[in-house]
Amino acid sequence: RSALSAAIAGASTLALATVSLNAQAQQTITIGHTTSDNSHYSVGVDAFAEKLEELSDGAFVVDEQPSGALGGERDMIEGLQIGTLDAVVTSTGPLGNFVPETYVLDLPFLFEDYDHARCILDGEIGQDLLDKVEENDLVSLAWTENGFRHMTNSDRDIKTPEDAEGLKIRTMENEMHMAAFEEMDVQPTPMAFPELFTALQQGTVDGQENPISVILTSNMWEVQDRLSLTGHVYSPAIMLASPVLWDELSEEEREWFTEAARAGAEATRAEVSRLETEGVEELKEKGMTVVEDIDKSRFQEAVEPSYTTYTDEYGSEMLDRIRNND
Ligand code: EAX
């Protein structure tokens, strides 16, 4: 009996020691993004957190900083490089400023649909682009998703590029997007996302363009009356980590992060797909007029010259690879 109780006492001391070791070793990972805490990104961060905690047995916990609390996407990417935050979910909007090879993904009407985009990003091309990101003082964990972008404004039912002429439209800080909007004769006004709601409210810009999930969860419907389902460009998103964090991690821990990021991306994509139809209905209920009969071929024609803008600057290799899917 005494041997048994000694064994029990020993085991519980051991258990206590393990608990306190775990508590001591627990590390909080701060992740920022610009969208709200009920967005597609947030759904992905939750799945990431759950997976990472599970794989690491609680050694890593996640502190989500949504709604641009840590700044706009460009600011946050810079933050990763200097180590002021650990990870970010960002659209590719500002990414080309750091990794020009990713600009190809921001060309209008490049991807036919979600399956096409996801297939390219999950394949060799997507992996090669993730590797390019790694060469730029950033760590790429996984491609995730923002979604096809649609235009909103309060002035007109936009069905053709001509309908949009002269409108001041906020764009992301992305050369390719700006070139495309210039071809449509709208006035592109680049701006960081956290400034957008107020800019729409105050009329600094007439409209903006974003995926359904963002329009819905960032309450754009409060300040914009009309949604045109232009789907003019697919907006990839990426989960990035700080090289400062990465340097401290073991190989095994790095694998946990990558696996958790993939789980996050999967959850985000599922939410984007869900909202692509259900979100439009919700936006109608919230009072938006939804314009569905878009003359896509007119839009496509109008933005065609932005492809030359791209190839003149960056060559056609990546574009050809995407078009041939090799
Ligand atoms: O990534 O800036 C944008 O319009 C983005 O779509 C938003 O920040 C989510």
PDB file of N, CA and C in Angstrom, residues 151-225:
ATOM      1  N   MET A 151     -18.511  45.112 -57.420  1.00  0.00           N
ATOM      2  CA  MET A 151     -18.535  46.559 -57.199  1.00  0.00           C
ATOM      3  C   MET A 151     -19.788  47.027 -56.462  1.00  0.00           C
ATOM      4  N   THR A 152     -19.602  47.983 -55.575  1.00  0.00           N
ATOM      5  CA  THR A 152     -20.753  48.629 -54.932  1.00  0.00           C
ATOM      6  C   THR A 152     -20.647  50.137 -55.113  1.00  0.00           C
ATOM      7  N   ASN A 153     -21.797  50.800 -55.126  1.00  0.00           N
ATOM      8  CA  ASN A 153     -21.847  52.271 -55.081  1.00  0.00           C
ATOM      9  C   ASN A 153     -23.276  52.641 -54.698  1.00  0.00           C
ATOM     10  N   SER A 154     -23.547  53.931 -54.576  1.00  0.00           N
ATOM     11  CA  SER A 154     -24.913  54.312 -54.205  1.00  0.00           C
ATOM     12  C   SER A 154     -25.600  55.089 -55.315  1.00  0.00           C
ATOM     13  N   ASP A 155     -24.936  55.161 -56.465  1.00  0.00           N
ATOM     14  CA  ASP A 155     -25.391  56.073 -57.493  1.00  0.00           C
ATOM     15  C   ASP A 155     -26.038  55.375 -58.687  1.00  0.00           C
ATOM     16  N   ARG A 156     -25.455  54.255 -59.107  1.00  0.00           N
ATOM     17  CA  ARG A 156     -25.875  53.659 -60.384  1.00  0.00           C
ATOM     18  C   ARG A 156     -25.960  52.138 -60.318  1.00  0.00           C
ATOM     19  N   ASP A 157     -26.789  51.602 -61.193  1.00  0.00           N
ATOM     20  CA  ASP A 157     -26.784  50.153 -61.425  1.00  0.00           C
ATOM     21  C   ASP A 157     -25.699  49.882 -62.457  1.00  0.00           C
ATOM     22  N   ILE A 158     -24.592  49.320 -62.008  1.00  0.00           N
ATOM     23  CA  ILE A 158     -23.482  49.095 -62.946  1.00  0.00           C
ATOM     24  C   ILE A 158     -23.643  47.740 -63.623  1.00  0.00           C
ATOM     25  N   LYS A 159     -23.848  47.784 -64.949  1.00  0.00           N
ATOM     26  CA  LYS A 159     -23.944  46.540 -65.734  1.00  0.00           C
ATOM     27  C   LYS A 159     -22.833  46.454 -66.761  1.00  0.00           C
ATOM     28  N   THR A 160     -22.305  47.610 -67.142  1.00  0.00           N
ATOM     29  CA  THR A 160     -21.222  47.672 -68.132  1.00  0.00           C
ATOM     30  C   THR A 160     -20.146  48.611 -67.580  1.00  0.00           C
ATOM     31  N   PRO A 161     -18.944  48.564 -68.145  1.00  0.00           N
ATOM     32  CA  PRO A 161     -17.912  49.500 -67.698  1.00  0.00           C
ATOM     33  C   PRO A 161     -18.344  50.955 -67.916  1.00  0.00           C
ATOM     34  N   GLU A 162     -19.137  51.192 -68.978  1.00  0.00           N
ATOM     35  CA  GLU A 162     -19.609  52.555 -69.255  1.00  0.00           C
ATOM     36  C   GLU A 162     -20.459  53.086 -68.092  1.00  0.00           C
ATOM     37  N   ASP A 163     -21.223  52.196 -67.483  1.00  0.00           N
ATOM     38  CA  ASP A 163     -22.066  52.622 -66.346  1.00  0.00           C
ATOM     39  C   ASP A 163     -21.215  53.118 -65.175  1.00  0.00           C
ATOM     40  N   ALA A 164     -19.976  52.624 -65.111  1.00  0.00           N
ATOM     41  CA  ALA A 164     -19.124  52.989 -63.971  1.00  0.00           C
ATOM     42  C   ALA A 164     -18.266  54.228 -64.259  1.00  0.00           C
ATOM     43  N   GLU A 165     -18.267  54.656 -65.510  1.00  0.00           N
ATOM     44  CA  GLU A 165     -17.395  55.753 -65.934  1.00  0.00           C
ATOM     45  C   GLU A 165     -17.473  56.965 -65.012  1.00  0.00           C
ATOM     46  N   GLY A 166     -16.286  57.454 -64.637  1.00  0.00           N
ATOM     47  CA  GLY A 166     -16.227  58.682 -63.852  1.00  0.00           C
ATOM     48  C   GLY A 166     -16.407  58.497 -62.353  1.00  0.00           C
ATOM     49  N   LEU A 167     -16.865  57.321 -61.937  1.00  0.00           N
ATOM     50  CA  LEU A 167     -17.030  57.113 -60.488  1.00  0.00           C
ATOM     51  C   LEU A 167     -15.660  57.032 -59.822  1.00  0.00           C
ATOM     52  N   LYS A 168     -15.626  57.531 -58.619  1.00  0.00           N
ATOM     53  CA  LYS A 168     -14.398  57.414 -57.831  1.00  0.00           C
ATOM     54  C   LYS A 168     -14.506  56.138 -57.004  1.00  0.00           C
ATOM     55  N   ILE A 169     -13.707  55.158 -57.378  1.00  0.00           N
ATOM     56  CA  ILE A 169     -13.808  53.851 -56.715  1.00  0.00           C
ATOM     57  C   ILE A 169     -12.536  53.572 -55.913  1.00  0.00           C
ATOM     58  N   ARG A 170     -12.738  53.248 -54.638  1.00  0.00           N
ATOM     59  CA  ARG A 170     -11.573  52.853 -53.831  1.00  0.00           C
ATOM     60  C   ARG A 170     -11.082  51.502 -54.346  1.00  0.00           C
ATOM     61  N   THR A 171      -9.762  51.411 -54.553  1.00  0.00           N
ATOM     62  CA  THR A 171      -9.163  50.127 -54.891  1.00  0.00           C
ATOM     63  C   THR A 171      -8.145  49.779 -53.808  1.00  0.00           C
ATOM     64  N   MET A 172      -7.661  48.555 -53.877  1.00  0.00           N
ATOM     65  CA  MET A 172      -6.566  48.193 -52.993  1.00  0.00           C
ATOM     66  C   MET A 172      -5.298  48.860 -53.526  1.00  0.00           C
ATOM     67  N   GLU A 173      -4.249  48.830 -52.715  1.00  0.00           N
ATOM     68  CA  GLU A 173      -2.984  49.444 -53.124  1.00  0.00           C
ATOM     69  C   GLU A 173      -2.236  48.454 -54.008  1.00  0.00           C
ATOM     70  N   ASN A 174      -2.794  48.222 -55.182  1.00  0.00           N
ATOM     71  CA  ASN A 174      -2.309  47.173 -56.066  1.00  0.00           C
ATOM     72  C   ASN A 174      -2.254  47.699 -57.496  1.00  0.00           C
ATOM     73  N   GLU A 175      -1.058  47.691 -58.061  1.00  0.00           N
ATOM     74  CA  GLU A 175      -0.843  48.234 -59.412  1.00  0.00           C
ATOM     75  C   GLU A 175      -1.767  47.636 -60.457  1.00  0.00           C
ATOM     76  N   MET A 176      -1.961  46.313 -60.378  1.00  0.00           N
ATOM     77  CA  MET A 176      -2.753  45.639 -61.400  1.00  0.00           C
ATOM     78  C   MET A 176      -4.215  46.050 -61.324  1.00  0.00           C
ATOM     79  N   HIS A 177      -4.726  46.152 -60.109  1.00  0.00           N
ATOM     80  CA  HIS A 177      -6.114  46.580 -59.951  1.00  0.00           C
ATOM     81  C   HIS A 177      -6.281  48.010 -60.445  1.00  0.00           C
ATOM     82  N   MET A 178      -5.329  48.863 -60.096  1.00  0.00           N
ATOM     83  CA  MET A 178      -5.446  50.266 -60.519  1.00  0.00           C
ATOM     84  C   MET A 178      -5.412  50.378 -62.038  1.00  0.00           C
ATOM     85  N   ALA A 179      -4.528  49.589 -62.672  1.00  0.00           N
ATOM     86  CA  ALA A 179      -4.445  49.624 -64.140  1.00  0.00           C
ATOM     87  C   ALA A 179      -5.786  49.198 -64.739  1.00  0.00           C
ATOM     88  N   ALA A 180      -6.381  48.146 -64.195  1.00  0.00           N
ATOM     89  CA  ALA A 180      -7.652  47.656 -64.733  1.00  0.00           C
ATOM     90  C   ALA A 180      -8.751  48.707 -64.592  1.00  0.00           C
ATOM     91  N   PHE A 181      -8.799  49.350 -63.439  1.00  0.00           N
ATOM     92  CA  PHE A 181      -9.853  50.360 -63.243  1.00  0.00           C
ATOM     93  C   PHE A 181      -9.634  51.584 -64.115  1.00  0.00           C
ATOM     94  N   GLU A 182      -8.387  51.918 -64.350  1.00  0.00           N
ATOM     95  CA  GLU A 182      -8.127  53.032 -65.269  1.00  0.00           C
ATOM     96  C   GLU A 182      -8.659  52.706 -66.667  1.00  0.00           C
ATOM     97  N   GLU A 183      -8.489  51.448 -67.059  1.00  0.00           N
ATOM     98  CA  GLU A 183      -9.011  51.054 -68.380  1.00  0.00           C
ATOM     99  C   GLU A 183     -10.533  51.158 -68.439  1.00  0.00           C
ATOM    100  N   MET A 184     -11.170  51.021 -67.302  1.00  0.00           N
ATOM    101  CA  MET A 184     -12.642  51.145 -67.274  1.00  0.00           C
ATOM    102  C   MET A 184     -13.085  52.593 -67.178  1.00  0.00           C
ATOM    103  N   ASP A 185     -12.118  53.519 -67.166  1.00  0.00           N
ATOM    104  CA  ASP A 185     -12.428  54.946 -67.008  1.00  0.00           C
ATOM    105  C   ASP A 185     -13.117  55.290 -65.701  1.00  0.00           C
ATOM    106  N   VAL A 186     -12.879  54.490 -64.688  1.00  0.00           N
ATOM    107  CA  VAL A 186     -13.284  54.934 -63.350  1.00  0.00           C
ATOM    108  C   VAL A 186     -12.042  55.558 -62.724  1.00  0.00           C
ATOM    109  N   GLN A 187     -12.236  56.305 -61.669  1.00  0.00           N
ATOM    110  CA  GLN A 187     -11.081  56.924 -61.015  1.00  0.00           C
ATOM    111  C   GLN A 187     -10.657  56.056 -59.838  1.00  0.00           C
ATOM    112  N   PRO A 188      -9.616  55.231 -60.028  1.00  0.00           N
ATOM    113  CA  PRO A 188      -9.199  54.385 -58.900  1.00  0.00           C
ATOM    114  C   PRO A 188      -8.546  55.218 -57.801  1.00  0.00           C
ATOM    115  N   THR A 189      -9.001  54.978 -56.578  1.00  0.00           N
ATOM    116  CA  THR A 189      -8.445  55.712 -55.434  1.00  0.00           C
ATOM    117  C   THR A 189      -7.909  54.685 -54.440  1.00  0.00           C
ATOM    118  N   PRO A 190      -6.602  54.412 -54.487  1.00  0.00           N
ATOM    119  CA  PRO A 190      -6.064  53.382 -53.586  1.00  0.00           C
ATOM    120  C   PRO A 190      -6.096  53.847 -52.128  1.00  0.00           C
ATOM    121  N   MET A 191      -6.421  52.940 -51.275  1.00  0.00           N
ATOM    122  CA  MET A 191      -6.591  53.291 -49.854  1.00  0.00           C
ATOM    123  C   MET A 191      -6.507  52.021 -49.036  1.00  0.00           C
ATOM    124  N   ALA A 192      -5.979  52.110 -47.830  1.00  0.00           N
ATOM    125  CA  ALA A 192      -5.934  50.935 -46.950  1.00  0.00           C
ATOM    126  C   ALA A 192      -7.352  50.631 -46.470  1.00  0.00           C
ATOM    127  N   PHE A 193      -7.628  49.350 -46.284  1.00  0.00           N
ATOM    128  CA  PHE A 193      -8.985  48.917 -45.939  1.00  0.00           C
ATOM    129  C   PHE A 193      -9.560  49.592 -44.678  1.00  0.00           C
ATOM    130  N   PRO A 194      -8.778  49.744 -43.610  1.00  0.00           N
ATOM    131  CA  PRO A 194      -9.372  50.324 -42.404  1.00  0.00           C
ATOM    132  C   PRO A 194      -9.902  51.763 -42.589  1.00  0.00           C
ATOM    133  N   GLU A 195      -9.491  52.424 -43.672  1.00  0.00           N
ATOM    134  CA  GLU A 195      -9.994  53.788 -43.920  1.00  0.00           C
ATOM    135  C   GLU A 195     -11.255  53.790 -44.773  1.00  0.00           C
ATOM    136  N   LEU A 196     -11.598  52.623 -45.308  1.00  0.00           N
ATOM    137  CA  LEU A 196     -12.623  52.577 -46.355  1.00  0.00           C
ATOM    138  C   LEU A 196     -14.024  52.941 -45.876  1.00  0.00           C
ATOM    139  N   PHE A 197     -14.456  52.391 -44.765  1.00  0.00           N
ATOM    140  CA  PHE A 197     -15.834  52.613 -44.327  1.00  0.00           C
ATOM    141  C   PHE A 197     -16.115  54.112 -44.173  1.00  0.00           C
ATOM    142  N   THR A 198     -15.219  54.796 -43.487  1.00  0.00           N
ATOM    143  CA  THR A 198     -15.380  56.242 -43.274  1.00  0.00           C
ATOM    144  C   THR A 198     -15.341  57.004 -44.605  1.00  0.00           C
ATOM    145  N   ALA A 199     -14.464  56.567 -45.508  1.00  0.00           N
ATOM    146  CA  ALA A 199     -14.371  57.236 -46.813  1.00  0.00           C
ATOM    147  C   ALA A 199     -15.693  57.115 -47.575  1.00  0.00           C
ATOM    148  N   LEU A 200     -16.349  55.959 -47.461  1.00  0.00           N
ATOM    149  CA  LEU A 200     -17.644  55.772 -48.127  1.00  0.00           C
ATOM    150  C   LEU A 200     -18.715  56.612 -47.434  1.00  0.00           C
ATOM    151  N   GLN A 201     -18.656  56.599 -46.111  1.00  0.00           N
ATOM    152  CA  GLN A 201     -19.633  57.332 -45.321  1.00  0.00           C
ATOM    153  C   GLN A 201     -19.560  58.835 -45.616  1.00  0.00           C
ATOM    154  N   GLN A 202     -18.324  59.326 -45.739  1.00  0.00           N
ATOM    155  CA  GLN A 202     -18.149  60.769 -45.939  1.00  0.00           C
ATOM    156  C   GLN A 202     -18.163  61.155 -47.409  1.00  0.00           C
ATOM    157  N   GLY A 203     -18.272  60.169 -48.302  1.00  0.00           N
ATOM    158  CA  GLY A 203     -18.328  60.493 -49.724  1.00  0.00           C
ATOM    159  C   GLY A 203     -16.985  60.862 -50.341  1.00  0.00           C
ATOM    160  N   THR A 204     -15.897  60.531 -49.666  1.00  0.00           N
ATOM    161  CA  THR A 204     -14.571  60.754 -50.244  1.00  0.00           C
ATOM    162  C   THR A 204     -14.425  59.917 -51.511  1.00  0.00           C
ATOM    163  N   VAL A 205     -15.022  58.726 -51.511  1.00  0.00           N
ATOM    164  CA  VAL A 205     -15.108  57.902 -52.718  1.00  0.00           C
ATOM    165  C   VAL A 205     -16.581  57.542 -52.935  1.00  0.00           C
ATOM    166  N   ASP A 206     -16.923  57.238 -54.210  1.00  0.00           N
ATOM    167  CA  ASP A 206     -18.320  56.898 -54.522  1.00  0.00           C
ATOM    168  C   ASP A 206     -18.608  55.427 -54.277  1.00  0.00           C
ATOM    169  N   GLY A 207     -17.584  54.615 -54.446  1.00  0.00           N
ATOM    170  CA  GLY A 207     -17.826  53.186 -54.346  1.00  0.00           C
ATOM    171  C   GLY A 207     -16.575  52.415 -54.006  1.00  0.00           C
ATOM    172  N   GLN A 208     -16.724  51.116 -53.995  1.00  0.00           N
ATOM    173  CA  GLN A 208     -15.611  50.231 -53.661  1.00  0.00           C
ATOM    174  C   GLN A 208     -15.892  48.877 -54.272  1.00  0.00           C
ATOM    175  N   GLU A 209     -14.973  47.950 -54.156  1.00  0.00           N
ATOM    176  CA  GLU A 209     -15.193  46.596 -54.673  1.00  0.00           C
ATOM    177  C   GLU A 209     -14.553  45.612 -53.719  1.00  0.00           C
ATOM    178  N   ASN A 210     -15.279  44.557 -53.415  1.00  0.00           N
ATOM    179  CA  ASN A 210     -14.821  43.553 -52.451  1.00  0.00           C
ATOM    180  C   ASN A 210     -15.657  42.297 -52.607  1.00  0.00           C
ATOM    181  N   PRO A 211     -15.182  41.182 -52.066  1.00  0.00           N
ATOM    182  CA  PRO A 211     -16.009  39.979 -52.091  1.00  0.00           C
ATOM    183  C   PRO A 211     -17.246  40.114 -51.193  1.00  0.00           C
ATOM    184  N   ILE A 212     -18.239  39.267 -51.463  1.00  0.00           N
ATOM    185  CA  ILE A 212     -19.506  39.287 -50.708  1.00  0.00           C
ATOM    186  C   ILE A 212     -19.251  39.214 -49.200  1.00  0.00           C
ATOM    187  N   SER A 213     -18.343  38.314 -48.809  1.00  0.00           N
ATOM    188  CA  SER A 213     -18.086  38.143 -47.384  1.00  0.00           C
ATOM    189  C   SER A 213     -17.651  39.455 -46.724  1.00  0.00           C
ATOM    190  N   VAL A 214     -16.816  40.210 -47.416  1.00  0.00           N
ATOM    191  CA  VAL A 214     -16.329  41.480 -46.850  1.00  0.00           C
ATOM    192  C   VAL A 214     -17.443  42.527 -46.850  1.00  0.00           C
ATOM    193  N   ILE A 215     -18.192  42.596 -47.958  1.00  0.00           N
ATOM    194  CA  ILE A 215     -19.268  43.595 -48.062  1.00  0.00           C
ATOM    195  C   ILE A 215     -20.278  43.377 -46.933  1.00  0.00           C
ATOM    196  N   LEU A 216     -20.544  42.104 -46.665  1.00  0.00           N
ATOM    197  CA  LEU A 216     -21.516  41.763 -45.631  1.00  0.00           C
ATOM    198  C   LEU A 216     -20.971  42.003 -44.223  1.00  0.00           C
ATOM    199  N   THR A 217     -19.804  41.435 -43.927  1.00  0.00           N
ATOM    200  CA  THR A 217     -19.344  41.446 -42.536  1.00  0.00           C
ATOM    201  C   THR A 217     -18.665  42.758 -42.141  1.00  0.00           C
ATOM    202  N   SER A 218     -18.267  43.566 -43.124  1.00  0.00           N
ATOM    203  CA  SER A 218     -17.731  44.890 -42.761  1.00  0.00           C
ATOM    204  C   SER A 218     -18.809  45.965 -42.895  1.00  0.00           C
ATOM    205  N   ASN A 219     -20.054  45.516 -42.975  1.00  0.00           N
ATOM    206  CA  ASN A 219     -21.210  46.430 -42.986  1.00  0.00           C
ATOM    207  C   ASN A 219     -21.182  47.492 -44.080  1.00  0.00           C
ATOM    208  N   MET A 220     -20.642  47.143 -45.238  1.00  0.00           N
ATOM    209  CA  MET A 220     -20.629  48.089 -46.356  1.00  0.00           C
ATOM    210  C   MET A 220     -22.056  48.469 -46.771  1.00  0.00           C
ATOM    211  N   TRP A 221     -22.981  47.528 -46.530  1.00  0.00           N
ATOM    212  CA  TRP A 221     -24.378  47.755 -46.909  1.00  0.00           C
ATOM    213  C   TRP A 221     -24.999  48.934 -46.152  1.00  0.00           C
ATOM    214  N   GLU A 222     -24.361  49.332 -45.059  1.00  0.00           N
ATOM    215  CA  GLU A 222     -24.887  50.499 -44.327  1.00  0.00           C
ATOM    216  C   GLU A 222     -24.623  51.786 -45.087  1.00  0.00           C
ATOM    217  N   VAL A 223     -23.588  51.781 -45.929  1.00  0.00           N
ATOM    218  CA  VAL A 223     -23.187  53.027 -46.587  1.00  0.00           C
ATOM    219  C   VAL A 223     -23.188  52.931 -48.121  1.00  0.00           C
ATOM    220  N   GLN A 224     -23.635  51.781 -48.667  1.00  0.00           N
ATOM    221  CA  GLN A 224     -23.692  51.602 -50.115  1.00  0.00           C
ATOM    222  C   GLN A 224     -25.043  50.959 -50.459  1.00  0.00           C
ATOM    223  N   ASP A 225     -25.732  51.494 -51.494  1.00  0.00           N
ATOM    224  CA  ASP A 225     -27.062  51.001 -51.837  1.00  0.00           C
ATOM    225  C   ASP A 225     -27.067  49.870 -52.846  1.00  0.00           C
TER     226      ASP A 225
END
